[in-house]
Amino acid sequence: MKEKTLRAEQTRNNIIPIHLDATFFFERAVRSLDRNHYDKALKYFRKAVEYEPENAVNHCNLAGVLSEMGDFEGSNRVLKSILDDVDPTMTECYFYMANNFANMEQFEAAEEALITYLEEDPYGQFLDEAEEMMELLRFELHRPTKVSKIKAREGMVEHDRARALLEEGKFAQAVELLEEILEEHPDFLAARNNLALAYYYMGFFDEAKDEIVKVLDEEPGNLHALCNLTILYQHEGNRKAVDELLSTLRPVVPFHQEHVFKLATTMGILGEHEAAYGHFCRLLKDDEVNFDPCLFHYAAVAAWNTGRYNNARRHWIQADKLDPESGIARFYLSQYDSWADGTLQPQPISYHYHLPFEEQFKLWQKNGGTIPESVKADPLVRSSFFWALRHGNYDTKLQVIEALGQVGDYEVQQALRAFLVEPDEEESLKDVALFVLRHLGVKGPLPLKQGGSTTFVNPEIVTSELPEWNNDWQRVVSTAFKQMKSRYDVMQQYDLENLWVEYLTKVYPDVPVIFHVEGWAAALEYLTAKMHRHPLTYQEVAERYGISVSTVSKYARQIDQVCGIKDKIKAIFPSNTGNI
């Protein structure tokens, strides 16, 4: 008997207690939904509501399952109780109720709920769907739906334009427009969320966080804001804040595709790849969105990062079928092949739908250093440029500045202007940025922060330590650039300018009088070509500048004697004979 008692006690000690709370039942409900066991999901969501009756999300999930099961009346009772007793600000419940009434063919009631949604909801999550429902109701009721105002449409025309600018990668212009919208409509939370996103894409994390906090002050449960804030905390390395927000995001199962996509990408960026993969797989089952190559790429990345390598391969094959021109899926399929044959160890992959930054530069180098027009217009690539400009290492920033010089539009100019006044950036990088701005034809004066103080510089004048900058010296540089424009990249032109400044600085004040601008310009191009191993002869460069071979060689020897170009070439390329 004593032995039996001991065994019973040991058995009790080995039992792991189950902690029954709302999260426990929520997770069971989600698992049941994934398996299409709606009856079990309904039971578990009801238990979650019992444990957390004040949590409106639990009630919404319950209403959603009831609607899926065809119990539209029961779903509406739950939705009405949310508005009456739990959270009256959840105006999207009116839209869900309108859907349920329409499914019951109670079109008058559906119209009333839909009008209430449009007139009271400030966020406009379901505006497109609401417009489709108005068409249905007009057909069924034989009259148009009378809506006195659409609250979420206040400033919507401008907001749609701002969103288009974001999608085009024109972040600075989007910021300007969104700031104007928010001056007139400070409670326009969708615009504020997009302003935060634009700041984020440009690398201005502090400004992005300020806007997100303002959104959450107005609407603590705003999913977009919660996702964006969590990502920003991760960049800051604030693990405690990330974990707190993750505990809020993990139980969320959004109804709307846009919200599912947002949550999925957020969880992936945060390293919650298992959750991300579950959300992406939900989206792939939807025929309305599963034609998007980005979605298949994201699902592939989540699969890869959770060790589902064969699933990742399958998703990338589909992405490649949908978007063969980009070569993105093909690159990652080659990574898979290298892993499969043992030549490459699997590494975590980023969720961005573009080639890794280093791979992009390799391709451009193979393409003669020229960035394709399609790449220049890609908002994700542009975002990666701006991101790397603010958060990359020295070499990456140098490459980015060079690449931005090829893009050269308003967004680039604004980003480089902002770079000039960043207090912690290297002066040599700012010199290159200033050169690119001059190369793009930007007029001054421009603020430049160096050594703790701000000065104003004219980008049209070459930067140097010389006490003056002579117009004839500038003409030499301008003449060279005019000839080099289509043959040399920005950094090579920058090297030419630096060589000219170095020569003038070393001979100053005994600077020769510039009688032959073309001769000096041709000599600088020739020496720059040699430094970069471009196959250029005296004869070729002389013909382009309309001068004699002897003139080019004379000025090239003068510059070499002062600056030691021959020795520099031999140091960089030992096998080179060093002939100038």
XYZ file of C-alpha atoms in Angstrom:
580
model
C 0.000 0.000 0.000
C 2.824 2.331 0.881
C 4.470 1.557 -2.480
C 1.233 2.415 -4.339
C 1.008 5.719 -2.472
C 4.602 6.571 -3.440
C 3.880 5.784 -7.081
C 0.775 7.957 -7.054
C 2.750 10.859 -5.584
C 5.500 10.391 -8.212
C 2.870 10.394 -10.955
C 1.362 13.634 -9.603
C 4.832 15.208 -9.477
C 5.439 14.323 -13.149
C 2.203 15.949 -14.375
C 2.755 19.322 -16.064
C -0.079 21.665 -15.054
C -2.008 23.360 -17.908
C -2.441 27.105 -17.465
C -5.947 27.809 -18.707
C -6.281 31.422 -19.814
C -7.563 33.384 -22.828
C -4.308 32.883 -24.741
C -4.507 29.117 -24.284
C -8.013 28.954 -25.749
C -7.178 31.505 -28.444
C -4.276 29.376 -29.684
C -6.493 26.288 -29.710
C -9.103 28.227 -31.682
C -6.583 29.383 -34.288
C -5.270 25.848 -34.661
C -8.819 24.634 -35.220
C -9.438 27.347 -37.811
C -6.335 26.320 -39.737
C -7.786 22.814 -39.895
C -11.250 24.148 -40.861
C -12.733 22.802 -37.599
C -15.099 25.727 -37.105
C -17.160 24.065 -34.376
C -14.080 23.617 -32.201
C -12.835 27.120 -33.036
C -16.207 28.506 -31.943
C -16.030 26.652 -28.635
C -12.487 27.854 -27.927
C -13.187 31.494 -28.886
C -16.174 31.447 -26.520
C -13.884 30.266 -23.734
C -11.388 33.037 -24.590
C -14.232 35.555 -24.256
C -15.161 34.113 -20.868
C -11.610 34.530 -19.601
C -11.114 38.035 -21.073
C -14.562 39.592 -21.549
C -13.048 43.082 -21.870
C -10.870 42.086 -24.854
C -12.712 43.227 -27.981
C -10.454 41.140 -30.249
C -11.758 37.926 -28.674
C -15.350 39.021 -29.292
C -14.518 39.940 -32.901
C -12.954 36.553 -33.507
C -16.069 34.905 -32.111
C -18.269 37.009 -34.415
C -16.077 36.103 -37.370
C -16.370 32.366 -36.768
C -20.149 32.615 -36.338
C -20.351 34.445 -39.662
C -18.173 31.812 -41.364
C -20.522 29.119 -40.041
C -23.544 30.943 -41.458
C -24.921 32.145 -38.113
C -25.200 35.756 -39.253
C -27.743 36.714 -36.579
C -25.497 35.348 -33.829
C -22.523 37.152 -35.305
C -24.421 40.456 -35.319
C -25.492 40.000 -31.698
C -21.834 39.669 -30.738
C -20.833 42.683 -32.867
C -23.604 44.810 -31.315
C -22.482 43.786 -27.829
C -18.940 44.936 -28.698
C -20.227 48.384 -29.650
C -22.635 48.590 -26.684
C -20.562 47.102 -23.891
C -16.900 46.539 -24.807
C -15.461 49.137 -27.204
C -17.773 51.683 -28.894
C -14.840 53.011 -30.968
C -14.590 49.750 -32.977
C -16.545 51.255 -35.849
C -15.459 48.458 -38.199
C -18.078 46.326 -36.423
C -20.714 48.250 -38.369
C -19.123 47.069 -41.602
C -19.100 43.459 -40.397
C -22.759 43.825 -39.397
C -23.602 45.222 -42.851
C -21.985 42.148 -44.416
C -24.042 39.851 -42.209
C -27.291 41.679 -42.975
C -26.513 41.489 -46.714
C -25.923 37.750 -46.417
C -29.358 37.452 -44.756
C -30.807 39.578 -47.614
C -31.879 42.228 -45.082
C -30.727 44.980 -47.405
C -32.354 47.922 -45.582
C -30.576 46.956 -42.361
C -27.335 46.384 -44.303
C -27.622 49.893 -45.763
C -28.202 51.438 -42.339
C -25.152 49.668 -40.855
C -23.015 50.562 -43.875
C -23.966 54.251 -43.702
C -23.116 54.294 -39.994
C -19.744 52.738 -40.783
C -18.927 55.295 -43.496
C -20.074 58.287 -41.438
C -18.409 57.298 -38.166
C -15.283 55.321 -39.062
C -12.243 57.633 -39.250
C -9.751 55.074 -40.541
C -11.232 53.745 -43.771
C -9.954 50.174 -43.503
C -12.838 48.834 -45.600
C -13.626 51.753 -47.892
C -13.095 49.775 -51.097
C -15.268 46.937 -49.844
C -17.882 49.436 -48.626
C -18.060 50.973 -52.115
C -18.604 47.518 -53.624
C -21.379 46.859 -51.109
C -23.041 50.178 -51.994
C -23.193 48.983 -55.622
C -24.847 45.756 -54.479
C -27.360 47.625 -52.307
C -28.191 50.049 -55.114
C -28.994 47.065 -57.329
C -31.088 45.321 -54.660
C -32.927 48.428 -53.374
C -33.292 50.075 -56.805
C -31.910 53.369 -55.480
C -28.531 54.841 -54.523
C -27.346 54.706 -50.945
C -27.576 58.149 -49.369
C -24.406 58.970 -47.459
C -24.116 62.523 -46.135
C -20.368 62.251 -45.514
C -17.570 59.706 -45.518
C -15.514 60.527 -42.470
C -12.474 58.582 -43.621
C -12.529 60.387 -46.985
C -11.581 63.738 -45.448
C -8.308 64.507 -47.200
C -8.463 61.162 -49.020
C -7.687 62.486 -52.512
C -4.427 63.964 -51.299
C -3.811 60.869 -49.205
C -4.231 58.602 -52.231
C -1.674 60.734 -54.044
C 0.710 60.433 -51.107
C 0.287 56.663 -51.064
C 1.037 56.561 -54.792
C 4.215 58.562 -54.153
C 5.223 56.046 -51.491
C 4.635 53.159 -53.881
C 6.780 54.928 -56.487
C 9.598 55.361 -53.971
C 9.229 59.164 -53.918
C 9.468 59.323 -50.153
C 10.485 62.965 -49.703
C 7.553 64.163 -51.820
C 5.232 61.861 -49.905
C 6.465 63.330 -46.619
C 5.771 66.888 -47.812
C 2.240 66.009 -48.923
C 1.403 63.971 -45.820
C 2.612 66.750 -43.547
C 0.291 69.160 -45.369
C -2.642 66.754 -44.975
C -1.995 66.365 -41.247
C -1.857 70.115 -40.722
C -5.486 70.266 -41.866
C -6.567 66.858 -40.523
C -4.420 66.033 -37.474
C -6.692 63.089 -36.570
C -6.231 61.427 -39.988
C -4.498 58.341 -38.579
C -4.009 56.534 -41.891
C -2.065 59.548 -43.183
C -0.024 59.653 -39.982
C 0.786 55.960 -40.304
C 1.952 56.532 -43.864
C 4.017 59.524 -42.780
C 5.733 57.285 -40.238
C 6.318 54.745 -42.993
C 7.825 57.376 -45.304
C 10.177 58.525 -42.540
C 11.086 54.903 -41.896
C 11.895 54.256 -45.569
C 14.144 57.322 -45.559
C 15.928 56.076 -42.444
C 14.574 58.800 -40.104
C 13.676 56.492 -37.223
C 13.128 59.125 -34.515
C 10.662 61.038 -36.675
C 8.895 57.789 -37.590
C 8.529 56.839 -33.942
C 7.084 60.242 -33.034
C 4.318 59.790 -35.602
C 3.566 56.216 -34.526
C 3.251 57.273 -30.884
C 0.743 59.954 -31.936
C -1.319 57.284 -33.733
C -1.294 54.972 -30.728
C -2.272 57.821 -28.406
C -5.453 58.143 -30.464
C -5.975 54.442 -31.173
C -3.988 52.086 -28.917
C -4.979 49.022 -30.960
C -3.995 50.331 -34.403
C -2.348 47.287 -36.000
C -0.183 49.172 -38.503
C 1.165 51.444 -35.788
C 1.827 48.571 -33.386
C 3.706 46.658 -36.084
C 5.765 49.684 -37.110
C 6.615 50.587 -33.525
C 7.775 47.057 -32.765
C 10.130 47.118 -35.748
C 11.534 50.479 -34.671
C 12.170 49.180 -31.149
C 14.018 46.252 -32.683
C 16.293 48.664 -34.580
C 16.972 50.467 -31.325
C 17.850 47.179 -29.628
C 15.089 47.683 -27.040
C 14.365 43.988 -26.479
C 12.054 44.560 -23.526
C 9.764 46.843 -25.532
C 9.828 44.408 -28.478
C 8.798 41.505 -26.266
C 5.959 43.503 -24.715
C 4.556 44.431 -28.117
C 5.040 40.915 -29.449
C 2.847 39.586 -26.647
C 0.122 41.861 -28.064
C 0.707 40.933 -31.713
C 1.086 37.149 -31.431
C -2.601 36.419 -30.611
C -3.930 38.673 -33.403
C -5.634 36.979 -36.364
C -6.694 39.825 -38.702
C -9.739 39.543 -40.967
C -8.569 41.920 -43.662
C -5.949 40.788 -46.194
C -3.967 44.004 -45.852
C -3.743 43.486 -42.086
C -2.758 39.836 -42.471
C 0.008 40.862 -44.871
C 1.213 43.628 -42.554
C 1.301 41.330 -39.548
C 3.008 38.547 -41.511
C 5.830 40.764 -42.781
C 6.231 42.342 -39.360
C 6.549 39.004 -37.608
C 9.097 37.940 -40.195
C 11.212 41.060 -39.733
C 11.064 40.503 -35.975
C 12.387 36.966 -36.365
C 9.041 35.337 -35.548
C 9.319 33.222 -38.686
C 6.951 30.468 -37.607
C 4.123 32.947 -37.057
C 5.020 34.760 -40.276
C 4.881 31.538 -42.262
C 1.433 30.724 -40.885
C 0.069 34.127 -41.920
C 1.660 33.963 -45.388
C 0.206 30.506 -45.953
C -3.243 31.883 -45.071
C -2.784 34.546 -47.748
C -1.604 32.020 -50.350
C -4.942 30.216 -49.999
C -6.731 33.392 -51.125
C -7.257 33.463 -54.902
C -7.451 37.272 -54.872
C -3.846 37.796 -53.762
C -1.928 34.637 -54.612
C -0.863 35.998 -58.015
C 1.611 38.396 -56.349
C 5.273 37.259 -56.723
C 6.205 39.252 -53.600
C 3.841 37.115 -51.526
C 5.419 33.886 -52.754
C 8.883 35.311 -52.039
C 7.896 36.282 -48.497
C 6.384 32.846 -47.914
C 9.581 31.282 -49.282
C 11.751 33.372 -46.960
C 9.624 32.444 -43.943
C 9.800 28.782 -44.974
C 13.575 29.000 -45.422
C 14.068 30.714 -42.079
C 12.052 27.980 -40.344
C 14.039 25.198 -42.025
C 11.346 24.251 -44.548
C 13.810 24.407 -47.433
C 11.791 22.347 -49.901
C 8.715 24.498 -49.269
C 10.865 27.584 -49.827
C 12.046 26.186 -53.155
C 8.462 25.511 -54.217
C 7.395 29.091 -53.379
C 10.393 30.612 -55.192
C 9.646 28.549 -58.294
C 6.148 30.061 -58.300
C 7.547 33.573 -57.723
C 9.910 33.097 -60.654
C 7.005 32.078 -62.905
C 5.144 35.256 -61.942
C 8.153 37.590 -62.127
C 10.938 36.080 -64.267
C 12.352 39.470 -65.314
C 13.597 40.530 -61.860
C 15.800 37.463 -61.340
C 15.138 37.678 -57.598
C 13.573 34.249 -57.149
C 16.198 32.753 -59.480
C 18.984 34.109 -57.258
C 17.494 32.467 -54.176
C 16.885 29.224 -56.054
C 20.610 29.183 -56.834
C 21.223 29.660 -53.104
C 19.019 26.632 -52.498
C 21.022 24.581 -55.028
C 24.278 25.588 -53.320
C 22.844 24.518 -49.976
C 21.564 21.241 -51.413
C 24.968 20.265 -52.832
C 26.723 21.238 -49.598
C 28.718 24.225 -50.928
C 26.755 26.753 -48.873
C 25.495 26.758 -45.294
C 21.904 28.013 -44.927
C 21.810 31.586 -43.611
C 18.797 33.692 -42.546
C 17.322 35.622 -45.483
C 15.811 39.108 -45.474
C 12.145 39.579 -46.368
C 12.835 42.466 -48.778
C 11.742 41.673 -52.321
C 14.945 42.633 -54.065
C 18.393 41.177 -54.463
C 20.772 41.584 -51.529
C 22.521 44.930 -51.687
C 25.914 43.391 -52.487
C 24.421 41.332 -55.323
C 22.856 44.414 -56.844
C 26.217 46.150 -56.987
C 27.839 43.073 -58.530
C 25.246 43.057 -61.299
C 25.687 46.762 -61.941
C 29.451 46.336 -62.135
C 28.954 43.623 -64.747
C 26.645 46.023 -66.560
C 29.406 48.604 -66.794
C 28.377 50.224 -63.522
C 25.049 51.366 -64.998
C 21.869 50.926 -62.960
C 18.907 49.808 -65.117
C 15.990 52.223 -65.307
C 13.608 49.600 -63.910
C 15.803 49.289 -60.817
C 16.010 53.050 -60.342
C 12.217 53.211 -60.222
C 11.808 50.266 -57.833
C 10.613 51.716 -54.487
C 12.069 48.810 -52.502
C 15.505 49.313 -54.040
C 15.268 53.061 -53.492
C 14.302 52.440 -49.894
C 17.321 50.162 -49.474
C 19.521 52.968 -50.844
C 18.210 55.508 -48.349
C 18.396 52.952 -45.558
C 22.004 52.050 -46.334
C 22.946 55.719 -46.673
C 21.989 56.274 -43.047
C 22.819 52.906 -41.471
C 25.454 51.168 -43.624
C 29.208 51.047 -43.044
C 31.631 53.429 -44.736
C 32.131 51.360 -47.911
C 28.408 50.721 -48.310
C 27.604 54.418 -47.936
C 30.230 55.238 -50.547
C 28.654 52.755 -52.973
C 25.197 54.127 -52.230
C 26.232 57.723 -52.883
C 27.711 56.594 -56.197
C 24.495 54.740 -57.082
C 22.328 57.699 -56.075
C 24.325 59.835 -58.472
C 22.914 57.712 -61.295
C 19.339 58.024 -60.059
C 19.637 61.751 -59.530
C 15.985 62.715 -59.017
C 14.369 64.967 -56.423
C 14.303 62.219 -53.788
C 18.029 61.614 -54.174
C 18.834 65.301 -53.956
C 16.809 65.640 -50.754
C 18.484 62.582 -49.229
C 21.982 63.881 -50.041
C 21.117 67.354 -48.738
C 20.044 65.770 -45.445
C 23.236 63.692 -45.410
C 25.354 66.867 -45.504
C 23.996 68.024 -42.134
C 24.240 64.681 -40.313
C 26.664 65.436 -37.437
C 28.219 61.958 -37.198
C 28.968 61.279 -40.864
C 32.529 61.175 -42.218
C 33.696 64.395 -43.865
C 35.119 62.449 -46.796
C 31.665 60.945 -47.466
C 30.101 64.401 -47.311
C 32.663 65.587 -49.852
C 31.538 62.836 -52.208
C 27.861 63.661 -51.553
C 28.554 67.320 -52.290
C 30.325 66.330 -55.494
C 27.320 64.242 -56.570
C 24.988 67.161 -55.871
C 27.214 69.376 -58.008
C 27.238 66.664 -60.679
C 23.397 66.696 -60.592
C 23.317 70.449 -61.120
C 22.049 71.394 -57.657
C 22.440 75.092 -56.895
C 23.563 76.485 -53.559
C 24.098 77.557 -50.957
C 23.737 74.249 -49.092
C 24.181 73.761 -45.321
C 27.169 71.551 -44.450
C 27.839 70.398 -40.891
C 31.498 69.685 -40.128
C 33.356 69.693 -36.838
C 30.300 70.667 -34.818
C 29.562 73.814 -36.813
C 27.376 74.471 -39.854
C 28.598 76.405 -42.864
C 27.006 77.113 -46.222
C 28.722 75.911 -49.361
C 28.167 76.483 -53.043
C 28.008 73.057 -54.719
C 28.975 74.637 -58.044
C 32.462 75.375 -56.714
C 34.991 72.598 -56.196
C 35.719 71.855 -52.542
C 39.366 72.456 -51.626
C 41.640 73.883 -48.957
C 42.952 76.494 -51.389
C 42.402 80.126 -50.370
C 40.666 80.755 -53.679
C 39.153 78.840 -56.560
C 39.988 80.269 -59.955
C 37.404 80.233 -62.760
C 39.987 78.795 -65.158
C 40.563 75.861 -62.784
C 36.821 75.245 -62.743
C 36.707 75.341 -66.548
C 39.283 72.555 -66.694
C 37.116 70.301 -64.503
C 33.916 71.191 -66.369
C 35.550 70.493 -69.747
C 36.760 67.094 -68.564
C 33.368 66.157 -67.132
C 31.627 67.111 -70.351
C 33.774 64.618 -72.253
C 33.698 61.929 -69.540
C 29.990 61.957 -68.755
C 28.943 58.870 -70.716
C 32.235 56.972 -70.267
C 33.002 57.193 -66.544
C 30.989 56.701 -63.382
C 30.502 59.299 -60.669
C 33.344 58.066 -58.458
C 35.827 58.140 -61.331
C 34.845 61.709 -62.086
C 35.230 62.463 -58.399
C 38.757 61.012 -58.528
C 39.568 63.288 -61.461
C 38.435 66.328 -59.522
C 40.470 65.245 -56.495
C 43.550 64.773 -58.686
C 43.169 68.291 -60.036
C 42.727 69.735 -56.540
C 45.745 67.762 -55.302
C 47.921 69.091 -58.121
C 46.847 72.724 -57.627
C 47.254 72.471 -53.841
C 50.792 71.080 -54.107
C 52.040 73.705 -56.580
C 50.216 76.618 -54.962
C 50.979 79.535 -55.062
C 53.112 78.803 -58.154
C 50.121 77.622 -60.141
C 50.700 77.740 -63.909
C 48.551 80.087 -65.937
C 45.867 78.066 -67.702
C 46.318 78.895 -71.379
C 45.110 75.532 -72.672
C 41.983 74.319 -70.804
C 41.456 71.338 -73.133
C 45.064 70.190 -72.677
C 44.810 70.096 -68.882
C 41.357 68.458 -69.024
C 42.560 65.784 -71.445
C 45.600 65.062 -69.257
C 43.381 64.642 -66.179
C 41.074 62.252 -67.999
C 44.037 60.236 -69.297
C 45.570 59.900 -65.821
C 42.218 59.027 -64.252
C 41.699 56.332 -66.882
C 45.108 54.877 -66.062
C 44.347 54.871 -62.318
C 41.190 52.874 -63.039
C 42.841 50.666 -65.684
C 40.686 51.999 -68.519
C 42.264 51.232 -71.921
C 42.884 54.784 -73.140
C 45.718 56.100 -75.340
C 47.118 59.602 -75.814
C 45.889 59.469 -79.406
C 42.277 58.680 -78.417
C 42.009 61.337 -75.755
C 43.737 63.939 -77.947
C 41.227 63.383 -80.754
C 38.262 63.777 -78.397
C 39.532 67.089 -77.039
C 40.727 68.341 -80.426
C 44.349 68.773 -79.416
C 47.719 67.198 -80.222
C 49.188 64.114 -78.592
C 52.209 66.106 -77.459
C 49.976 68.587 -75.594
C 48.228 65.824 -73.647
C 51.484 64.070 -72.765
C 53.129 67.337 -71.678
C 50.413 68.200 -69.166
C 50.070 64.590 -68.015
C 53.813 64.505 -67.198
C 53.519 67.779 -65.283
C 50.711 66.434 -63.103
C 52.508 63.103 -62.629
C 55.729 64.782 -61.517
C 53.850 66.605 -58.751
C 51.303 63.944 -57.712
C 53.276 60.744 -58.392
C 50.538 59.016 -60.380
C 52.971 56.470 -61.821
C 54.004 55.355 -58.326
C 50.389 55.197 -57.155
C 49.446 52.962 -60.092
C 52.390 50.642 -59.420
C 51.424 50.438 -55.734
C 47.830 49.503 -56.575
C 48.632 47.255 -59.544
C 52.155 45.803 -59.055
C 52.041 43.994 -62.386
C 51.490 47.277 -64.205
C 54.586 48.784 -65.814
C 53.546 52.155 -64.524
C 53.943 53.829 -67.924
C 52.346 57.241 -68.207
